[in-house]
């Protein structure tokens, strides 16, 4: 009789642990591992999408420590698959002879529908795919890729001019607030 009672107590304890009304842990925010700041200066972003990265063990450890450089990187479609080229992930400091190559071509994981749409868009003249950032989302390393159109020299100057005008306006507002106080 004693064993029956303990099993009943244990099942009620298990049932309490799996209650649907139990509050879940808050999700951790996304953490940037590498950002391509130069891309906003060089390109107009037409469309952005998220893709998973296929990495080896030492690449994951190096990326988690923030050793990712996206400056010269780009994405290309080869044999019906999306690949990330020229992205530098530094070798892991505690890696052994199995450490990875820094500029290895890495596969990107996206849905087939997205891949078909990207194939059609990149076949248009002057469009390319550029990685904007690599980040950690729910324990997985993801890449944000954008379909881009290259900026001309006068577009770059216009962007700089607009940015400086916004900065001057903000400084003027701060100065007027400081004078009131």
PDB file of C-alpha atoms in Angstrom:
ATOM      1  CA  UNK A   1       0.000   0.000   0.000  1.00  0.00           C
ATOM      2  CA  UNK A   2       2.851   2.290   0.731  1.00  0.00           C
ATOM      3  CA  UNK A   3       4.267   2.058  -2.816  1.00  0.00           C
ATOM      4  CA  UNK A   4       0.952   3.052  -4.353  1.00  0.00           C
ATOM      5  CA  UNK A   5       0.838   6.260  -2.330  1.00  0.00           C
ATOM      6  CA  UNK A   6       4.362   7.307  -3.259  1.00  0.00           C
ATOM      7  CA  UNK A   7       3.672   6.773  -6.954  1.00  0.00           C
ATOM      8  CA  UNK A   8       0.544   8.921  -6.686  1.00  0.00           C
ATOM      9  CA  UNK A   9       2.523  11.673  -5.004  1.00  0.00           C
ATOM     10  CA  UNK A  10       5.220  11.524  -7.668  1.00  0.00           C
ATOM     11  CA  UNK A  11       2.722  11.727 -10.533  1.00  0.00           C
ATOM     12  CA  UNK A  12       1.076  14.771  -8.999  1.00  0.00           C
ATOM     13  CA  UNK A  13       4.507  16.380  -8.616  1.00  0.00           C
ATOM     14  CA  UNK A  14       5.275  15.619 -12.268  1.00  0.00           C
ATOM     15  CA  UNK A  15       1.907  16.991 -13.320  1.00  0.00           C
ATOM     16  CA  UNK A  16       2.621  20.218 -11.435  1.00  0.00           C
ATOM     17  CA  UNK A  17       5.911  20.603 -13.301  1.00  0.00           C
ATOM     18  CA  UNK A  18       4.213  20.463 -16.718  1.00  0.00           C
ATOM     19  CA  UNK A  19       1.383  22.924 -16.110  1.00  0.00           C
ATOM     20  CA  UNK A  20       0.490  24.993 -19.172  1.00  0.00           C
ATOM     21  CA  UNK A  21      -0.115  28.088 -17.019  1.00  0.00           C
ATOM     22  CA  UNK A  22       3.406  27.943 -15.631  1.00  0.00           C
ATOM     23  CA  UNK A  23       5.367  31.029 -16.761  1.00  0.00           C
ATOM     24  CA  UNK A  24       8.187  30.286 -19.196  1.00  0.00           C
ATOM     25  CA  UNK A  25      11.695  31.645 -18.992  1.00  0.00           C
ATOM     26  CA  UNK A  26      12.108  34.895 -20.897  1.00  0.00           C
ATOM     27  CA  UNK A  27      13.941  34.488 -24.205  1.00  0.00           C
ATOM     28  CA  UNK A  28      17.451  35.840 -24.368  1.00  0.00           C
ATOM     29  CA  UNK A  29      17.832  38.736 -26.793  1.00  0.00           C
ATOM     30  CA  UNK A  30      19.753  38.262 -30.025  1.00  0.00           C
ATOM     31  CA  UNK A  31      23.469  38.889 -29.643  1.00  0.00           C
ATOM     32  CA  UNK A  32      25.508  40.255 -32.536  1.00  0.00           C
ATOM     33  CA  UNK A  33      28.680  38.301 -33.243  1.00  0.00           C
ATOM     34  CA  UNK A  34      29.746  40.361 -36.266  1.00  0.00           C
ATOM     35  CA  UNK A  35      28.321  43.388 -38.096  1.00  0.00           C
ATOM     36  CA  UNK A  36      29.059  44.663 -41.605  1.00  0.00           C
ATOM     37  CA  UNK A  37      29.010  48.452 -41.101  1.00  0.00           C
ATOM     38  CA  UNK A  38      30.585  49.120 -44.484  1.00  0.00           C
ATOM     39  CA  UNK A  39      27.605  47.582 -46.308  1.00  0.00           C
ATOM     40  CA  UNK A  40      25.238  50.485 -45.554  1.00  0.00           C
ATOM     41  CA  UNK A  41      27.779  52.852 -47.103  1.00  0.00           C
ATOM     42  CA  UNK A  42      28.315  50.733 -50.221  1.00  0.00           C
ATOM     43  CA  UNK A  43      24.787  49.440 -50.990  1.00  0.00           C
ATOM     44  CA  UNK A  44      21.051  50.181 -50.978  1.00  0.00           C
ATOM     45  CA  UNK A  45      19.234  47.355 -49.151  1.00  0.00           C
ATOM     46  CA  UNK A  46      16.215  46.126 -51.103  1.00  0.00           C
ATOM     47  CA  UNK A  47      15.235  43.089 -49.031  1.00  0.00           C
ATOM     48  CA  UNK A  48      16.571  41.337 -45.927  1.00  0.00           C
ATOM     49  CA  UNK A  49      16.235  37.714 -44.832  1.00  0.00           C
ATOM     50  CA  UNK A  50      17.559  35.346 -42.185  1.00  0.00           C
ATOM     51  CA  UNK A  51      19.559  32.200 -42.907  1.00  0.00           C
ATOM     52  CA  UNK A  52      21.134  29.559 -40.709  1.00  0.00           C
ATOM     53  CA  UNK A  53      24.881  28.897 -40.976  1.00  0.00           C
ATOM     54  CA  UNK A  54      26.496  25.457 -41.275  1.00  0.00           C
ATOM     55  CA  UNK A  55      29.640  25.653 -39.129  1.00  0.00           C
ATOM     56  CA  UNK A  56      32.194  23.285 -37.620  1.00  0.00           C
ATOM     57  CA  UNK A  57      32.798  23.076 -33.859  1.00  0.00           C
ATOM     58  CA  UNK A  58      35.799  25.397 -33.723  1.00  0.00           C
ATOM     59  CA  UNK A  59      34.009  27.910 -35.972  1.00  0.00           C
ATOM     60  CA  UNK A  60      31.104  28.029 -33.525  1.00  0.00           C
ATOM     61  CA  UNK A  61      33.440  28.619 -30.570  1.00  0.00           C
ATOM     62  CA  UNK A  62      35.359  31.342 -32.435  1.00  0.00           C
ATOM     63  CA  UNK A  63      32.138  33.012 -33.627  1.00  0.00           C
ATOM     64  CA  UNK A  64      30.653  32.993 -30.118  1.00  0.00           C
ATOM     65  CA  UNK A  65      33.733  34.884 -28.943  1.00  0.00           C
ATOM     66  CA  UNK A  66      33.003  37.541 -31.609  1.00  0.00           C
ATOM     67  CA  UNK A  67      35.798  36.779 -34.070  1.00  0.00           C
ATOM     68  CA  UNK A  68      33.732  37.216 -37.263  1.00  0.00           C
ATOM     69  CA  UNK A  69      34.597  39.734 -40.009  1.00  0.00           C
ATOM     70  CA  UNK A  70      31.954  40.344 -42.701  1.00  0.00           C
ATOM     71  CA  UNK A  71      33.621  43.241 -44.528  1.00  0.00           C
ATOM     72  CA  UNK A  72      34.420  41.501 -47.856  1.00  0.00           C
ATOM     73  CA  UNK A  73      31.738  38.826 -47.609  1.00  0.00           C
ATOM     74  CA  UNK A  74      29.002  38.036 -50.097  1.00  0.00           C
ATOM     75  CA  UNK A  75      26.491  35.263 -50.757  1.00  0.00           C
ATOM     76  CA  UNK A  76      26.136  33.319 -54.009  1.00  0.00           C
ATOM     77  CA  UNK A  77      23.870  30.593 -55.352  1.00  0.00           C
ATOM     78  CA  UNK A  78      25.745  27.541 -56.678  1.00  0.00           C
ATOM     79  CA  UNK A  79      24.164  24.241 -57.704  1.00  0.00           C
ATOM     80  CA  UNK A  80      20.824  25.184 -56.165  1.00  0.00           C
ATOM     81  CA  UNK A  81      22.320  26.029 -52.749  1.00  0.00           C
ATOM     82  CA  UNK A  82      23.169  29.316 -51.054  1.00  0.00           C
ATOM     83  CA  UNK A  83      26.806  29.797 -49.998  1.00  0.00           C
ATOM     84  CA  UNK A  84      28.534  32.453 -47.902  1.00  0.00           C
ATOM     85  CA  UNK A  85      31.890  33.479 -49.378  1.00  0.00           C
ATOM     86  CA  UNK A  86      34.863  35.511 -48.098  1.00  0.00           C
ATOM     87  CA  UNK A  87      33.611  35.752 -44.499  1.00  0.00           C
ATOM     88  CA  UNK A  88      36.530  35.559 -42.097  1.00  0.00           C
ATOM     89  CA  UNK A  89      36.051  33.586 -38.878  1.00  0.00           C
ATOM     90  CA  UNK A  90      39.380  33.612 -37.044  1.00  0.00           C
ATOM     91  CA  UNK A  91      40.773  30.260 -35.910  1.00  0.00           C
ATOM     92  CA  UNK A  92      39.758  29.248 -32.400  1.00  0.00           C
ATOM     93  CA  UNK A  93      42.553  30.043 -29.927  1.00  0.00           C
ATOM     94  CA  UNK A  94      42.306  26.694 -28.101  1.00  0.00           C
ATOM     95  CA  UNK A  95      41.775  24.647 -31.273  1.00  0.00           C
ATOM     96  CA  UNK A  96      44.109  21.825 -32.168  1.00  0.00           C
ATOM     97  CA  UNK A  97      45.059  20.334 -35.531  1.00  0.00           C
ATOM     98  CA  UNK A  98      41.321  20.100 -36.343  1.00  0.00           C
ATOM     99  CA  UNK A  99      40.976  23.906 -36.393  1.00  0.00           C
ATOM    100  CA  UNK A 100      39.113  25.413 -39.380  1.00  0.00           C
ATOM    101  CA  UNK A 101      40.260  27.545 -42.308  1.00  0.00           C
ATOM    102  CA  UNK A 102      39.505  31.233 -41.732  1.00  0.00           C
ATOM    103  CA  UNK A 103      38.061  32.018 -45.202  1.00  0.00           C
ATOM    104  CA  UNK A 104      36.241  28.741 -45.827  1.00  0.00           C
ATOM    105  CA  UNK A 105      33.074  28.803 -47.983  1.00  0.00           C
ATOM    106  CA  UNK A 106      30.092  28.164 -45.694  1.00  0.00           C
ATOM    107  CA  UNK A 107      26.623  26.901 -46.546  1.00  0.00           C
ATOM    108  CA  UNK A 108      23.551  28.973 -45.687  1.00  0.00           C
ATOM    109  CA  UNK A 109      20.275  27.265 -44.790  1.00  0.00           C
ATOM    110  CA  UNK A 110      17.042  28.775 -46.151  1.00  0.00           C
ATOM    111  CA  UNK A 111      13.695  27.464 -47.386  1.00  0.00           C
ATOM    112  CA  UNK A 112      13.383  26.379 -51.035  1.00  0.00           C
ATOM    113  CA  UNK A 113      10.754  29.029 -51.746  1.00  0.00           C
ATOM    114  CA  UNK A 114      13.097  31.758 -50.509  1.00  0.00           C
ATOM    115  CA  UNK A 115      15.935  30.307 -52.583  1.00  0.00           C
ATOM    116  CA  UNK A 116      13.802  30.368 -55.754  1.00  0.00           C
ATOM    117  CA  UNK A 117      12.834  33.972 -55.088  1.00  0.00           C
ATOM    118  CA  UNK A 118      16.468  34.957 -54.443  1.00  0.00           C
ATOM    119  CA  UNK A 119      17.600  33.242 -57.628  1.00  0.00           C
ATOM    120  CA  UNK A 120      15.112  35.288 -59.649  1.00  0.00           C
ATOM    121  CA  UNK A 121      16.046  38.563 -57.983  1.00  0.00           C
ATOM    122  CA  UNK A 122      19.808  38.147 -58.244  1.00  0.00           C
ATOM    123  CA  UNK A 123      19.580  37.327 -61.952  1.00  0.00           C
ATOM    124  CA  UNK A 124      18.384  40.913 -62.445  1.00  0.00           C
ATOM    125  CA  UNK A 125      21.293  43.165 -63.338  1.00  0.00           C
ATOM    126  CA  UNK A 126      23.258  44.925 -60.623  1.00  0.00           C
ATOM    127  CA  UNK A 127      21.885  43.050 -57.607  1.00  0.00           C
ATOM    128  CA  UNK A 128      24.012  41.136 -55.130  1.00  0.00           C
ATOM    129  CA  UNK A 129      23.615  39.434 -51.738  1.00  0.00           C
ATOM    130  CA  UNK A 130      25.653  40.777 -48.828  1.00  0.00           C
ATOM    131  CA  UNK A 131      25.794  39.586 -45.188  1.00  0.00           C
ATOM    132  CA  UNK A 132      24.772  42.399 -42.836  1.00  0.00           C
ATOM    133  CA  UNK A 133      25.324  40.673 -39.514  1.00  0.00           C
ATOM    134  CA  UNK A 134      25.945  37.318 -37.876  1.00  0.00           C
ATOM    135  CA  UNK A 135      24.110  36.822 -34.596  1.00  0.00           C
ATOM    136  CA  UNK A 136      23.103  34.295 -31.974  1.00  0.00           C
ATOM    137  CA  UNK A 137      19.387  33.500 -31.769  1.00  0.00           C
ATOM    138  CA  UNK A 138      18.104  30.840 -29.342  1.00  0.00           C
ATOM    139  CA  UNK A 139      21.506  29.129 -29.293  1.00  0.00           C
ATOM    140  CA  UNK A 140      21.815  28.981 -33.101  1.00  0.00           C
ATOM    141  CA  UNK A 141      24.138  31.128 -35.212  1.00  0.00           C
ATOM    142  CA  UNK A 142      22.228  32.968 -37.923  1.00  0.00           C
ATOM    143  CA  UNK A 143      23.192  35.389 -40.681  1.00  0.00           C
ATOM    144  CA  UNK A 144      21.148  38.341 -41.891  1.00  0.00           C
ATOM    145  CA  UNK A 145      21.583  38.611 -45.660  1.00  0.00           C
ATOM    146  CA  UNK A 146      20.353  41.495 -47.819  1.00  0.00           C
ATOM    147  CA  UNK A 147      19.665  41.770 -51.525  1.00  0.00           C
ATOM    148  CA  UNK A 148      21.491  44.962 -52.446  1.00  0.00           C
ATOM    149  CA  UNK A 149      22.073  47.383 -55.263  1.00  0.00           C
ATOM    150  CA  UNK A 150      25.445  49.129 -55.353  1.00  0.00           C
ATOM    151  CA  UNK A 151      25.590  52.860 -54.660  1.00  0.00           C
ATOM    152  CA  UNK A 152      27.177  55.278 -57.092  1.00  0.00           C
ATOM    153  CA  UNK A 153      29.717  57.825 -55.848  1.00  0.00           C
ATOM    154  CA  UNK A 154      27.148  60.652 -55.776  1.00  0.00           C
ATOM    155  CA  UNK A 155      24.755  58.460 -53.748  1.00  0.00           C
ATOM    156  CA  UNK A 156      27.470  57.924 -51.133  1.00  0.00           C
ATOM    157  CA  UNK A 157      28.144  61.677 -50.905  1.00  0.00           C
ATOM    158  CA  UNK A 158      24.417  62.352 -50.571  1.00  0.00           C
ATOM    159  CA  UNK A 159      24.153  59.839 -47.723  1.00  0.00           C
ATOM    160  CA  UNK A 160      27.063  61.461 -45.885  1.00  0.00           C
ATOM    161  CA  UNK A 161      25.540  64.929 -46.406  1.00  0.00           C
ATOM    162  CA  UNK A 162      22.170  63.789 -45.060  1.00  0.00           C
ATOM    163  CA  UNK A 163      23.787  62.134 -42.025  1.00  0.00           C
ATOM    164  CA  UNK A 164      25.772  65.295 -41.198  1.00  0.00           C
ATOM    165  CA  UNK A 165      22.629  67.452 -41.486  1.00  0.00           C
ATOM    166  CA  UNK A 166      20.781  65.157 -39.049  1.00  0.00           C
ATOM    167  CA  UNK A 167      23.705  65.303 -36.612  1.00  0.00           C
ATOM    168  CA  UNK A 168      23.808  69.123 -36.764  1.00  0.00           C
ATOM    169  CA  UNK A 169      20.054  69.287 -36.123  1.00  0.00           C
ATOM    170  CA  UNK A 170      20.388  67.024 -33.071  1.00  0.00           C
ATOM    171  CA  UNK A 171      23.253  69.146 -31.727  1.00  0.00           C
ATOM    172  CA  UNK A 172      21.190  72.323 -32.211  1.00  0.00           C
ATOM    173  CA  UNK A 173      18.296  70.800 -30.262  1.00  0.00           C
ATOM    174  CA  UNK A 174      20.648  69.756 -27.441  1.00  0.00           C
ATOM    175  CA  UNK A 175      22.201  73.231 -27.348  1.00  0.00           C
ATOM    176  CA  UNK A 176      18.785  74.922 -27.122  1.00  0.00           C
ATOM    177  CA  UNK A 177      17.739  72.576 -24.290  1.00  0.00           C
ATOM    178  CA  UNK A 178      20.987  73.299 -22.436  1.00  0.00           C
ATOM    179  CA  UNK A 179      20.409  77.097 -22.726  1.00  0.00           C
ATOM    180  CA  UNK A 180      16.884  76.804 -21.253  1.00  0.00           C
ATOM    181  CA  UNK A 181      18.193  75.087 -18.145  1.00  0.00           C
TER     182      UNK A 181
END
